[in-house]
């Protein structure tokens, strides 16, 4: 008897291009196992598929090694942040404060 299968998607958006893969995986497949089985690492060798952050429909998965997929799930592979968003906001606020101070003199 054939193993029951489900359909899922794996997506990754690099700076220059993006890729969406439709996959059929066995019921009980984990998020990390599906990412590794997708073959997307061959197209984006810079990705650390064993440790990169991933999500399902925009919500980060805390434990992708144990989270089991459901039919129709879309796994999103996240790029590492180039800068801390809090630090960017701090720098922007400091720059605005400096500009305001200079305009008042």
C-alpha positions as semicolon CSV with decimal commas, in nm:
position;residue;x (nm);y (nm);z (nm)
1;X;0,000;0,000;0,000
2;X;0,132;0,345;-0,091
3;X;0,229;0,587;0,181
4;X;-0,022;0,876;0,217
5;X;0,115;1,198;0,066
6;X;0,036;1,571;0,100
7;X;0,106;1,869;-0,125
8;X;0,308;2,162;0,014
9;X;0,507;2,459;-0,116
10;X;0,859;2,578;-0,035
11;X;0,946;2,940;-0,118
12;X;1,259;3,151;-0,098
13;X;1,314;3,508;-0,214
14;X;1,671;3,617;-0,273
15;X;1,750;3,979;-0,350
16;X;1,754;3,922;-0,727
17;X;1,510;3,634;-0,771
18;X;1,262;3,410;-0,601
19;X;1,166;3,046;-0,625
20;X;0,844;2,861;-0,542
21;X;0,851;2,481;-0,543
22;X;0,546;2,257;-0,524
23;X;0,628;1,931;-0,348
24;X;0,453;1,611;-0,256
25;X;0,582;1,471;0,073
26;X;0,477;1,184;0,297
27;X;0,232;1,257;0,578
28;X;0,436;1,320;0,894
29;X;0,716;1,512;0,719
30;X;0,866;1,788;0,931
31;X;0,931;2,143;0,812
32;X;1,310;2,101;0,818
33;X;1,294;1,765;0,637
34;X;1,081;1,918;0,361
35;X;1,319;2,214;0,320
36;X;1,617;1,979;0,293
37;X;1,432;1,747;0,051
38;X;1,317;2,036;-0,169
39;X;1,652;2,069;-0,346
40;X;1,635;2,447;-0,317
41;X;1,987;2,446;-0,175
42;X;2,115;2,357;-0,521
43;X;1,972;2,680;-0,661
44;X;2,080;2,893;-0,365
45;X;2,406;2,746;-0,232
46;X;2,450;3,038;0,009
47;X;2,158;2,908;0,218
48;X;2,223;2,713;0,536
49;X;1,919;2,490;0,502
50;X;2,000;2,295;0,817
51;X;1,986;2,605;1,037
52;X;1,812;2,890;0,856
53;X;1,494;3,037;1,005
54;X;1,172;2,923;0,840
55;X;0,804;2,997;0,869
56;X;0,466;2,879;0,752
57;X;0,243;3,145;0,596
58;X;0,443;3,429;0,754
59;X;0,467;3,289;1,106
60;X;0,811;3,174;1,214
61;X;0,833;2,810;1,319
62;X;1,021;2,782;1,647
63;X;1,104;2,411;1,612
64;X;1,117;2,318;1,243
65;X;1,281;1,983;1,325
66;X;0,964;1,865;1,504
67;X;0,681;2,069;1,346
68;X;0,486;1,833;1,119
69;X;0,344;1,971;0,796
70;X;-0,019;1,975;0,693
71;X;-0,156;1,961;0,339
72;X;-0,134;2,300;0,170
73;X;0,133;2,448;0,402
74;X;0,369;2,701;0,244
75;X;0,714;2,694;0,400
76;X;0,899;3,024;0,372
77;X;1,277;3,027;0,405
78;X;1,393;3,354;0,559
79;X;1,708;3,543;0,468
80;X;1,931;3,656;0,752
81;X;1,885;4,020;0,850
82;X;2,165;4,245;0,730
83;X;2,101;4,496;1,009
84;X;1,911;4,499;1,336
85;X;1,577;4,679;1,279
86;X;1,594;4,840;1,626
87;X;1,938;4,981;1,549
88;X;1,819;5,120;1,215
89;X;1,526;5,297;1,388
90;X;1,766;5,438;1,651
91;X;1,997;5,573;1,381
92;X;1,705;5,725;1,190
93;X;1,571;5,895;1,503
94;X;1,917;6,031;1,590
95;X;1,957;6,167;1,237
96;X;1,612;6,333;1,251
97;X;1,689;6,485;1,592
98;X;2,021;6,622;1,462
99;X;1,851;6,767;1,153
100;X;1,588;6,934;1,372
101;X;1,855;7,075;1,604
102;X;2,051;7,217;1,308
103;X;1,739;7,373;1,154
104;X;1,662;7,556;1,481
105;X;2,002;7,726;1,495
